[in-house]
């Protein structure tokens, strides 16, 4: 009932009367009053006005199953929420849940990870109380070769959600880092379980620097957080719900064509590398080129100095700006 009351308070413009809540949930006035007090203790600012009812003035930056569920507005994406105050890695957790039959669109969120994984076998620093660590489970019916496109799709959805909700001018560094003022704010790690010609499941894990105020010495110049740039606290559960909403919409487009044509233009408009010189780091073959943008398969189209066009595939190579990370 608490989750439902919270959802109603959020969805109601103005006040919702105590009587309406009693009728809706078939409970006494005292029961409603108790729930309001519990919410206040958890940090929600709730105003009660005689003859009008209750209204929610502000929410704290809490992450919990209840909080995330009460904000979720999707059809199926992120509707099954599994939340941990602390876990090893949300990617590891969700893979276990997938093996046990968890449904498509399951979302695992943690406040802290003790064995957070980054790309290329690196660790992902995961302290509590400030960031978002989450993984989504997908079961698309398609060839495994197409799965890397989902990472770009998720990066684009996250960037759209941050831009719309937080009004921050984040952009994408191909293929899937999200950057703000040339510093990284999100990293994505996609893993999958496949047979030769079909996908059992795909797991997309994302770490977002949300309210981090400091970074380890080696990351200081390369990383930033949304809160640091916005100069105010960002509500993590609201952000998660906004990302799920964007991703559900873009995923539906993706499934129709099984490529990125539905988001290609939008993605390219956010691409920091577009129309820039980049260094392509292909194993055994490094070269500079002019980046044009992604094609509908998510490959980065680059023009070499001799005029030839190459399509760079994300799984094999990475790209740097010629003066540094971006
Ligand atoms: C990168 O190296 O840029 C990717 C980092 C991905 C980190 C996220 S945090 C949530 C999920 N669980 C993990 O263990 N890793 C991903």
Coordinates of C-alpha atoms and ligand atoms in Angstrom, one line a residue:
X1 CA 0.0 0.0 0.0
X2 CA 2.9 2.4 0.8
X3 CA 4.2 2.1 -2.8
X4 CA 0.7 2.8 -4.2
X5 CA 0.1 5.8 -1.9
X6 CA 3.4 7.2 -3.0
X7 CA 2.6 6.7 -6.6
X8 CA -0.8 8.4 -6.1
X9 CA 0.7 11.3 -4.3
X10 CA 3.1 11.8 -7.2
X11 CA 0.5 11.5 -9.9
X12 CA -1.9 13.9 -8.2
X13 CA -1.7 17.5 -9.0
X14 CA -2.5 19.3 -5.8
X15 CA -4.0 17.5 -2.8
X16 CA -5.5 14.0 -2.4
X17 CA -7.9 13.7 0.4
X18 CA -7.5 11.2 3.3
X19 CA -11.0 9.9 2.6
X20 CA -10.2 9.2 -1.0
X21 CA -7.2 7.1 0.1
X22 CA -9.3 5.3 2.7
X23 CA -11.9 4.4 0.1
X24 CA -9.3 3.3 -2.5
X25 CA -7.4 1.0 -0.2
X26 CA -10.3 0.0 2.1
X27 CA -8.4 1.1 5.2
X28 CA -9.0 3.5 8.2
X29 CA -7.9 7.1 8.4
X30 CA -5.4 6.0 11.1
X31 CA -3.8 3.5 8.6
X32 CA -3.4 6.2 6.0
X33 CA -1.9 8.6 8.6
X34 CA 0.6 5.9 9.7
X35 CA 1.8 5.4 6.1
X36 CA 2.3 9.2 5.8
X37 CA 4.3 9.2 9.0
X38 CA 6.5 6.3 7.7
X39 CA 7.1 8.2 4.5
X40 CA 8.1 11.4 6.4
X41 CA 10.5 9.3 8.5
X42 CA 12.1 8.1 5.3
X43 CA 12.7 11.7 4.2
X44 CA 9.7 12.5 2.1
X45 CA 8.3 16.0 2.7
X46 CA 4.5 15.6 2.9
X47 CA 2.2 18.4 3.6
X48 CA -1.2 17.7 5.2
X49 CA -3.8 20.5 5.0
X50 CA -7.2 20.3 6.8
X51 CA -10.1 19.8 4.4
X52 CA -7.8 19.4 1.5
X53 CA -5.7 16.3 2.2
X54 CA -2.1 15.4 1.4
X55 CA 0.5 16.5 -1.1
X56 CA 4.1 15.6 -1.7
X57 CA 6.5 18.5 -1.6
X58 CA 9.8 16.7 -2.1
X59 CA 11.3 13.3 -2.2
X60 CA 14.7 12.3 -0.8
X61 CA 17.4 10.7 -2.9
X62 CA 16.5 7.2 -1.8
X63 CA 17.0 4.1 -3.8
X64 CA 14.8 1.2 -2.8
X65 CA 12.6 -1.4 -4.6
X66 CA 9.5 0.6 -3.4
X67 CA 10.8 3.9 -4.5
X68 CA 11.9 2.7 -8.0
X69 CA 8.6 0.8 -8.5
X70 CA 6.5 3.8 -7.5
X71 CA 8.2 5.9 -10.2
X72 CA 8.2 3.4 -13.1
X73 CA 5.9 4.2 -16.0
X74 CA 6.9 1.6 -18.5
X75 CA 4.9 -1.4 -19.9
X76 CA 7.5 -4.1 -19.2
X77 CA 11.0 -2.6 -19.1
X78 CA 12.2 -2.4 -15.4
X79 CA 8.8 -3.6 -14.1
X80 CA 10.4 -6.5 -12.2
X81 CA 12.8 -4.7 -9.9
X82 CA 15.4 -6.5 -7.8
X83 CA 17.2 -4.1 -5.4
X84 CA 20.3 -4.6 -3.3
X85 CA 21.8 -2.2 -0.8
X86 CA 25.0 -4.0 -1.5
X87 CA 26.0 -6.8 -4.0
X88 CA 29.0 -8.2 -5.8
X89 CA 28.0 -6.9 -9.3
X90 CA 24.6 -6.3 -10.7
X91 CA 25.7 -8.0 -14.0
X92 CA 26.7 -11.1 -12.1
X93 CA 23.5 -11.1 -10.0
X94 CA 21.2 -10.6 -13.0
X95 CA 22.9 -13.4 -14.9
X96 CA 22.1 -15.7 -12.1
X97 CA 18.5 -14.5 -12.1
X98 CA 18.4 -15.1 -15.8
X99 CA 19.5 -18.7 -15.4
X100 CA 16.7 -19.1 -12.8
X101 CA 14.1 -17.8 -15.4
X102 CA 13.8 -14.1 -14.6
X103 CA 11.5 -12.3 -17.1
X104 CA 12.5 -10.1 -20.0
X105 CA 13.0 -6.6 -18.8
X106 CA 14.1 -7.5 -15.3
X107 CA 16.1 -4.7 -13.6
X108 CA 18.7 -5.2 -10.9
X109 CA 19.8 -2.1 -9.1
X110 CA 22.4 -1.7 -6.3
X111 CA 23.5 1.2 -4.1
X112 CA 27.0 -0.4 -3.8
X113 CA 29.0 -3.1 -5.6
X114 CA 31.9 -4.8 -4.0
X115 CA 33.0 -6.5 -7.2
X116 CA 31.9 -4.0 -9.9
X117 CA 33.1 -4.9 -13.4
X118 CA 34.3 -2.5 -16.1
X119 CA 35.2 -3.3 -19.6
X120 CA 38.4 -5.1 -20.6
X121 CA 38.5 -7.0 -17.2
X122 CA 38.9 -3.7 -15.3
X123 CA 37.2 -3.1 -11.9
X124 CA 34.5 -0.5 -11.6
X125 CA 34.7 1.6 -8.5
X126 CA 31.3 1.3 -6.8
X127 CA 30.9 3.3 -3.5
X128 CA 27.5 3.6 -1.8
X129 CA 25.1 6.5 -1.6
X130 CA 26.1 8.4 -4.7
X131 CA 25.9 6.5 -8.0
X132 CA 23.6 4.2 -9.9
X133 CA 24.7 0.6 -10.7
X134 CA 22.1 -1.3 -12.6
X135 CA 21.7 -4.1 -15.1
X136 CA 18.8 -4.9 -17.4
X137 CA 17.9 -8.3 -18.7
X138 CA 16.8 -8.7 -22.3
X139 CA 15.7 -11.8 -24.3
X140 CA 15.6 -10.6 -27.9
X141 CA 14.9 -13.1 -30.7
X142 CA 17.8 -12.4 -33.0
X143 CA 21.3 -13.4 -34.1
X144 CA 24.1 -12.9 -31.4
X145 CA 26.0 -10.7 -33.9
X146 CA 23.4 -8.0 -33.6
X147 CA 23.7 -7.7 -29.8
X148 CA 26.4 -5.0 -29.7
X149 CA 23.8 -2.6 -31.2
X150 CA 21.9 -2.9 -27.9
X151 CA 24.7 -1.2 -26.1
X152 CA 24.6 1.8 -28.3
X153 CA 20.8 1.8 -28.0
X154 CA 21.1 1.9 -24.2
X155 CA 23.7 4.6 -24.2
X156 CA 21.5 6.7 -26.4
X157 CA 18.5 6.2 -24.2
X158 CA 20.5 7.1 -21.1
X159 CA 21.8 10.2 -22.7
X160 CA 18.3 11.2 -23.8
X161 CA 16.9 10.7 -20.3
X162 CA 19.7 12.8 -18.7
X163 CA 19.3 15.6 -21.2
X164 CA 15.6 15.7 -20.8
X165 CA 15.3 15.2 -17.0
X166 CA 18.4 16.9 -15.7
X167 CA 18.9 19.4 -18.6
X168 CA 22.5 18.6 -18.8
X169 CA 24.2 18.6 -22.2
X170 CA 25.6 15.1 -22.1
X171 CA 26.9 13.6 -25.3
X172 CA 28.1 10.1 -26.5
X173 CA 31.6 9.0 -27.2
X174 CA 31.4 6.1 -29.6
X175 CA 30.3 3.5 -29.0
X176 CA 28.8 3.8 -25.5
X177 CA 30.5 6.2 -23.1
X178 CA 28.4 9.1 -22.0
X179 CA 30.4 12.3 -21.5
X180 CA 29.9 15.7 -20.1
X181 CA 32.4 18.5 -20.8
X182 CA 34.7 15.9 -22.2
X183 CA 34.7 13.8 -19.0
X184 CA 33.0 10.4 -18.5
X185 CA 29.8 10.1 -16.5
X186 CA 28.6 6.6 -17.5
X187 CA 30.1 3.3 -18.5
X188 CA 28.3 0.4 -20.0
X189 CA 29.2 -3.3 -19.9
X190 CA 27.2 -5.7 -22.0
X191 CA 27.4 -9.5 -21.6
X192 CA 25.4 -12.3 -23.1
X193 CA 24.7 -15.9 -23.1
X194 CA 24.3 -17.4 -26.6
X195 CA 24.1 -20.6 -28.6
X196 CA 25.6 -20.5 -32.1
X197 CA 22.6 -18.9 -33.8
X198 CA 20.5 -17.5 -31.0
X199 CA 20.6 -15.4 -27.9
X200 CA 19.6 -16.9 -24.5
X201 CA 19.8 -13.5 -22.9
X202 CA 21.7 -10.2 -23.0
X203 CA 22.6 -8.2 -19.9
X204 CA 23.3 -4.5 -20.2
X205 CA 25.0 -3.1 -17.1
X206 CA 25.5 0.6 -16.5
X207 CA 27.3 2.6 -13.9
X208 CA 26.3 6.3 -13.7
X209 CA 28.3 8.8 -11.7
X210 CA 25.3 10.7 -10.3
X211 CA 26.1 12.5 -7.0
X212 CA 29.8 11.6 -6.6
X213 CA 31.7 14.6 -5.2
X214 CA 35.2 13.1 -5.5
X215 CA 37.0 10.6 -7.7
X216 CA 40.1 8.4 -7.2
X217 CA 43.4 10.2 -8.2
X218 CA 43.7 8.3 -11.5
X219 CA 40.2 9.2 -12.7
X220 CA 40.1 12.8 -11.5
X221 CA 40.8 14.4 -14.8
X222 CA 38.7 11.9 -16.8
X223 CA 35.5 11.5 -14.8
X224 CA 32.8 13.7 -13.5
X225 CA 29.3 13.3 -12.1
X226 CA 25.9 14.7 -13.0
X227 CA 25.5 16.3 -9.6
X228 CA 28.9 18.0 -9.7
X229 CA 28.1 19.6 -13.1
X230 CA 24.5 20.5 -12.1
X231 CA 25.6 21.8 -8.7
X232 CA 22.6 20.1 -7.1
X233 CA 21.7 16.6 -6.0
X234 CA 20.1 14.4 -8.6
X235 CA 17.4 11.9 -7.6
X236 CA 18.7 8.5 -8.6
X237 CA 15.4 6.6 -8.6
X238 CA 13.8 9.2 -10.8
X239 CA 16.7 9.0 -13.2
X240 CA 16.4 5.2 -13.4
X241 CA 12.7 5.4 -14.2
X242 CA 13.4 8.1 -16.9
X243 CA 16.1 5.9 -18.5
X244 CA 13.7 2.8 -18.5
X245 CA 11.0 4.9 -20.2
X246 CA 13.4 6.0 -23.0
X247 CA 14.9 2.6 -23.4
X248 CA 11.5 0.9 -23.7
X249 CA 10.6 3.3 -26.5
X250 CA 13.9 2.9 -28.4
X251 CA 14.0 -0.9 -27.9
X252 CA 10.6 -1.2 -29.6
X253 CA 12.0 0.7 -32.6
X254 CA 15.0 -1.5 -32.6
X255 CA 13.0 -4.8 -32.6
X256 CA 11.0 -3.6 -35.6
X257 CA 14.0 -3.3 -37.9
X258 CA 16.7 -5.1 -35.9
X259 CA 19.0 -2.3 -36.5
X260 CA 19.6 1.3 -35.3
X261 CA 17.9 3.1 -38.2
X262 CA 15.2 4.4 -35.8
X263 CA 17.7 6.2 -33.6
X264 CA 20.6 6.7 -36.0
X265 CA 20.0 10.4 -36.6
X266 CA 19.4 11.2 -32.9
X267 CA 22.5 9.2 -31.9
X268 CA 24.6 11.0 -34.4
X269 CA 23.4 14.4 -33.2
X270 CA 24.8 13.6 -29.7
X271 CA 28.0 12.0 -30.9
X272 CA 31.1 13.9 -29.7
X273 CA 33.2 12.3 -32.4
X274 CA 30.9 13.3 -35.3
X275 CA 32.8 15.4 -37.8
X276 CA 35.9 15.2 -35.7
X277 CA 39.4 13.7 -36.3
X278 CA 39.8 10.4 -34.4
X279 CA 42.5 7.9 -33.8
X280 CA 41.2 4.3 -34.6
X281 CA 43.0 1.8 -32.4
X282 CA 42.6 -1.4 -34.4
X283 CA 44.7 -4.3 -33.1
X284 CA 47.9 -4.1 -35.1
X285 CA 46.7 -1.2 -37.2
X286 CA 46.4 2.4 -35.8
X287 CA 45.4 5.2 -38.0
X288 CA 43.9 8.7 -37.9
X289 CA 40.7 9.5 -39.8
X290 CA 37.7 11.8 -40.0
X291 CA 34.7 10.4 -38.2
X292 CA 31.3 10.9 -40.0
X293 CA 28.8 9.2 -37.6
X294 CA 27.3 5.8 -37.1
X295 CA 25.6 3.8 -39.8
X296 CA 22.4 1.8 -39.1
X297 CA 24.4 -1.1 -37.7
X298 CA 26.1 1.1 -35.2
X299 CA 29.5 1.0 -36.9
X300 CA 31.5 4.2 -36.9
X301 CA 31.9 5.4 -40.5
X302 CA 35.3 7.1 -40.9
X303 CA 37.0 8.7 -43.9
X304 CA 40.7 8.0 -44.2
X305 CA 43.2 10.6 -45.4
X306 CA 43.3 8.8 -48.8
X307 CA 39.6 9.3 -49.2
X308 CA 38.5 5.7 -48.6
X309 CA 35.6 5.0 -46.2
X310 CA 35.9 2.4 -43.4
X311 CA 33.1 1.1 -41.2
X312 CA 34.6 0.5 -37.8
X313 CA 33.0 -2.2 -35.7
X314 CA 32.8 -1.5 -32.0
X315 CA 33.7 -5.0 -30.8
X316 CA 37.1 -4.9 -32.3
X317 CA 38.4 -1.4 -32.0
X318 CA 38.3 1.7 -29.9
X319 CA 38.5 5.3 -30.9
X320 CA 40.2 8.3 -29.2
X321 CA 40.2 11.9 -30.0
X322 CA 43.6 12.8 -31.4
X323 CA 44.4 14.9 -28.3
X324 CA 43.0 12.5 -25.6
X325 CA 40.0 10.5 -24.4
X326 CA 37.4 12.5 -26.4
Ligands
LIG1 C1 33.2 0.6 -18.5 O1 34.3 0.1 -18.2 O2 33.1 1.7 -19.0 C2 31.9 -0.1 -18.2 C3 31.5 0.0 -16.7 C4 30.2 -0.7 -16.4 C5 29.9 -0.7 -14.9 C6 28.5 -1.2 -14.6 S1 28.0 -0.9 -13.0 C7 26.6 -1.9 -13.1 C8 27.1 -3.1 -13.9 N1 27.6 -4.1 -13.0 C9 28.9 -4.3 -13.2 O3 29.6 -5.0 -12.5 N2 29.4 -3.5 -14.2 C10 28.3 -2.7 -14.8

